[in-house]
JSON list of C-alpha atoms in Angstrom, two decimals:
[
{"chain": "D", "resi": 1136, "resn": "MET", "atom": "CA", "xyz": [-7.23, 20.64, 36.49]},
{"chain": "D", "resi": 1137, "resn": "ARG", "atom": "CA", "xyz": [-8.80, 20.52, 33.01]},
{"chain": "D", "resi": 1138, "resn": "PHE", "atom": "CA", "xyz": [-11.37, 18.14, 31.63]},
{"chain": "D", "resi": 1139, "resn": "VAL", "atom": "CA", "xyz": [-12.16, 17.52, 28.01]},
{"chain": "D", "resi": 1140, "resn": "VAL", "atom": "CA", "xyz": [-15.39, 15.84, 27.01]},
{"chain": "D", "resi": 1141, "resn": "PHE", "atom": "CA", "xyz": [-15.65, 14.27, 23.59]},
{"chain": "D", "resi": 1142, "resn": "ASP", "atom": "CA", "xyz": [-19.02, 13.58, 22.05]},
{"chain": "D", "resi": 1143, "resn": "LEU", "atom": "CA", "xyz": [-18.21, 10.36, 20.22]},
{"chain": "D", "resi": 1144, "resn": "GLN", "atom": "CA", "xyz": [-20.83, 8.92, 17.92]},
{"chain": "D", "resi": 1145, "resn": "GLU", "atom": "CA", "xyz": [-20.92, 5.53, 16.24]},
{"chain": "D", "resi": 1146, "resn": "SER", "atom": "CA", "xyz": [-20.01, 5.62, 12.54]},
{"chain": "D", "resi": 1147, "resn": "PRO", "atom": "CA", "xyz": [-23.14, 5.97, 10.34]},
{"chain": "D", "resi": 1148, "resn": "LYS", "atom": "CA", "xyz": [-21.52, 3.66, 7.79]},
{"chain": "D", "resi": 1149, "resn": "TYR", "atom": "CA", "xyz": [-21.08, 0.97, 10.45]},
{"chain": "D", "resi": 1150, "resn": "LEU", "atom": "CA", "xyz": [-24.65, 1.41, 11.68]},
{"chain": "D", "resi": 1151, "resn": "VAL", "atom": "CA", "xyz": [-26.08, 1.06, 8.17]},
{"chain": "D", "resi": 1152, "resn": "ALA", "atom": "CA", "xyz": [-23.97, -2.04, 7.55]},
{"chain": "D", "resi": 1153, "resn": "LYS", "atom": "CA", "xyz": [-25.40, -3.55, 10.73]},
{"chain": "D", "resi": 1154, "resn": "GLY", "atom": "CA", "xyz": [-28.98, -2.71, 9.70]},
{"chain": "D", "resi": 1155, "resn": "ARG", "atom": "CA", "xyz": [-29.39, 0.03, 12.30]},
{"chain": "D", "resi": 1156, "resn": "ASP", "atom": "CA", "xyz": [-30.66, 2.67, 9.86]},
{"chain": "D", "resi": 1157, "resn": "ARG", "atom": "CA", "xyz": [-32.69, 4.65, 12.39]},
{"chain": "D", "resi": 1158, "resn": "GLU", "atom": "CA", "xyz": [-29.61, 5.13, 14.59]},
{"chain": "D", "resi": 1159, "resn": "ALA", "atom": "CA", "xyz": [-27.49, 6.09, 11.57]},
{"chain": "D", "resi": 1160, "resn": "ILE", "atom": "CA", "xyz": [-29.95, 8.84, 10.68]},
{"chain": "D", "resi": 1161, "resn": "ALA", "atom": "CA", "xyz": [-29.92, 10.10, 14.28]},
{"chain": "D", "resi": 1162, "resn": "VAL", "atom": "CA", "xyz": [-26.10, 10.26, 14.22]},
{"chain": "D", "resi": 1163, "resn": "LEU", "atom": "CA", "xyz": [-26.10, 12.13, 10.89]},
{"chain": "D", "resi": 1164, "resn": "GLN", "atom": "CA", "xyz": [-28.66, 14.60, 12.24]},
{"chain": "D", "resi": 1165, "resn": "HIS", "atom": "CA", "xyz": [-26.53, 15.12, 15.35]},
{"chain": "D", "resi": 1166, "resn": "ILE", "atom": "CA", "xyz": [-23.43, 15.76, 13.23]},
{"chain": "D", "resi": 1167, "resn": "ALA", "atom": "CA", "xyz": [-25.32, 18.18, 11.00]},
{"chain": "D", "resi": 1168, "resn": "LYS", "atom": "CA", "xyz": [-26.65, 20.04, 14.05]},
{"chain": "D", "resi": 1169, "resn": "ARG", "atom": "CA", "xyz": [-23.12, 20.38, 15.47]},
{"chain": "D", "resi": 1170, "resn": "ASN", "atom": "CA", "xyz": [-22.06, 21.88, 12.13]},
{"chain": "D", "resi": 1171, "resn": "GLY", "atom": "CA", "xyz": [-24.99, 24.30, 12.05]},
{"chain": "D", "resi": 1172, "resn": "LYS", "atom": "CA", "xyz": [-26.73, 22.45, 9.20]},
{"chain": "D", "resi": 1173, "resn": "THR", "atom": "CA", "xyz": [-29.90, 20.46, 8.77]},
{"chain": "D", "resi": 1174, "resn": "ILE", "atom": "CA", "xyz": [-30.53, 17.32, 6.75]},
{"chain": "D", "resi": 1175, "resn": "SER", "atom": "CA", "xyz": [-33.75, 15.93, 5.35]},
{"chain": "D", "resi": 1176, "resn": "LEU", "atom": "CA", "xyz": [-32.71, 12.26, 5.32]},
{"chain": "D", "resi": 1177, "resn": "THR", "atom": "CA", "xyz": [-35.43, 9.85, 6.47]},
{"chain": "D", "resi": 1178, "resn": "LEU", "atom": "CA", "xyz": [-35.97, 6.11, 6.71]},
{"chain": "D", "resi": 1179, "resn": "GLU", "atom": "CA", "xyz": [-38.05, 6.34, 3.53]},
{"chain": "D", "resi": 1180, "resn": "HIS", "atom": "CA", "xyz": [-34.92, 7.45, 1.66]},
{"chain": "D", "resi": 1181, "resn": "PHE", "atom": "CA", "xyz": [-33.08, 4.37, 2.93]},
{"chain": "D", "resi": 1182, "resn": "SER", "atom": "CA", "xyz": [-35.89, 2.00, 1.99]},
{"chain": "D", "resi": 1183, "resn": "ALA", "atom": "CA", "xyz": [-36.12, 3.53, -1.50]},
{"chain": "D", "resi": 1184, "resn": "VAL", "atom": "CA", "xyz": [-32.45, 2.77, -2.13]},
{"chain": "D", "resi": 1185, "resn": "GLU", "atom": "CA", "xyz": [-32.32, -0.55, -0.32]},
{"chain": "D", "resi": 1186, "resn": "GLY", "atom": "CA", "xyz": [-33.27, -2.82, -3.22]},
{"chain": "D", "resi": 1187, "resn": "VAL", "atom": "CA", "xyz": [-31.44, -0.95, -5.97]},
{"chain": "D", "resi": 1188, "resn": "ALA", "atom": "CA", "xyz": [-28.16, -2.85, -5.97]},
{"chain": "D", "resi": 1189, "resn": "GLU", "atom": "CA", "xyz": [-26.99, -5.76, -3.92]},
{"chain": "D", "resi": 1190, "resn": "TYR", "atom": "CA", "xyz": [-23.35, -6.03, -2.97]},
{"chain": "D", "resi": 1191, "resn": "VAL", "atom": "CA", "xyz": [-21.83, -9.31, -4.10]},
{"chain": "D", "resi": 1192, "resn": "PRO", "atom": "CA", "xyz": [-18.47, -10.01, -2.45]},
{"chain": "D", "resi": 1193, "resn": "ARG", "atom": "CA", "xyz": [-15.72, -11.18, -4.81]},
{"chain": "D", "resi": 1194, "resn": "SER", "atom": "CA", "xyz": [-12.54, -13.03, -4.06]},
{"chain": "D", "resi": 1195, "resn": "GLN", "atom": "CA", "xyz": [-9.18, -11.27, -4.31]},
{"chain": "D", "resi": 1196, "resn": "PHE", "atom": "CA", "xyz": [-8.36, -13.46, -7.29]},
{"chain": "D", "resi": 1197, "resn": "GLU", "atom": "CA", "xyz": [-11.43, -12.21, -9.19]},
{"chain": "D", "resi": 1198, "resn": "VAL", "atom": "CA", "xyz": [-10.58, -8.58, -8.43]},
{"chain": "D", "resi": 1199, "resn": "VAL", "atom": "CA", "xyz": [-6.97, -8.95, -9.62]},
{"chain": "D", "resi": 1200, "resn": "LYS", "atom": "CA", "xyz": [-8.04, -10.94, -12.68]},
{"chain": "D", "resi": 1201, "resn": "ASP", "atom": "CA", "xyz": [-10.53, -8.24, -13.68]},
{"chain": "D", "resi": 1202, "resn": "ALA", "atom": "CA", "xyz": [-7.94, -5.50, -13.12]},
{"chain": "D", "resi": 1203, "resn": "PHE", "atom": "CA", "xyz": [-5.37, -7.18, -15.38]},
{"chain": "D", "resi": 1204, "resn": "SER", "atom": "CA", "xyz": [-7.89, -8.11, -18.05]},
{"chain": "D", "resi": 1205, "resn": "THR", "atom": "CA", "xyz": [-8.52, -4.41, -18.75]},
{"chain": "D", "resi": 1206, "resn": "ILE", "atom": "CA", "xyz": [-4.86, -3.40, -19.12]},
{"chain": "D", "resi": 1207, "resn": "SER", "atom": "CA", "xyz": [-4.02, -2.24, -22.62]},
{"chain": "D", "resi": 1208, "resn": "LEU", "atom": "CA", "xyz": [-0.89, -3.73, -24.15]},
{"chain": "D", "resi": 1209, "resn": "TYR", "atom": "CA", "xyz": [-0.46, -0.64, -26.31]},
{"chain": "D", "resi": 1210, "resn": "ALA", "atom": "CA", "xyz": [-0.06, 1.82, -23.42]},
{"chain": "D", "resi": 1211, "resn": "PHE", "atom": "CA", "xyz": [2.96, 4.09, -23.39]},
{"chain": "D", "resi": 1212, "resn": "PRO", "atom": "CA", "xyz": [5.50, 3.45, -20.62]},
{"chain": "D", "resi": 1213, "resn": "VAL", "atom": "CA", "xyz": [5.40, 5.88, -17.73]},
{"chain": "D", "resi": 1214, "resn": "PHE", "atom": "CA", "xyz": [9.15, 5.75, -17.18]},
{"chain": "D", "resi": 1215, "resn": "ASN", "atom": "CA", "xyz": [11.50, 5.48, -20.11]},
{"chain": "D", "resi": 1216, "resn": "SER", "atom": "CA", "xyz": [15.08, 4.47, -19.39]},
{"chain": "D", "resi": 1217, "resn": "MET", "atom": "CA", "xyz": [16.36, 5.71, -22.74]},
{"chain": "D", "resi": 1218, "resn": "PRO", "atom": "CA", "xyz": [16.71, 9.46, -23.42]},
{"chain": "D", "resi": 1219, "resn": "PRO", "atom": "CA", "xyz": [14.72, 10.88, -26.36]}
]
């Protein structure tokens, strides 16, 4: 009989999104250790970046509107049905 043990960690991205920065750093350090690396990330790094940019959610309509507002009408077609 064989047993396999997986060392599953919570996603650092998820932990940061939930405000659990200390746990996210611990997970990243664990991953780095398993890969034979070290990291110098600390809570001070997180707090230095925290106020830099705030994420403002936008509606799908705003995203599509912005995408189409930047399309150039003078772009060359990717597929041309007529031979040269």
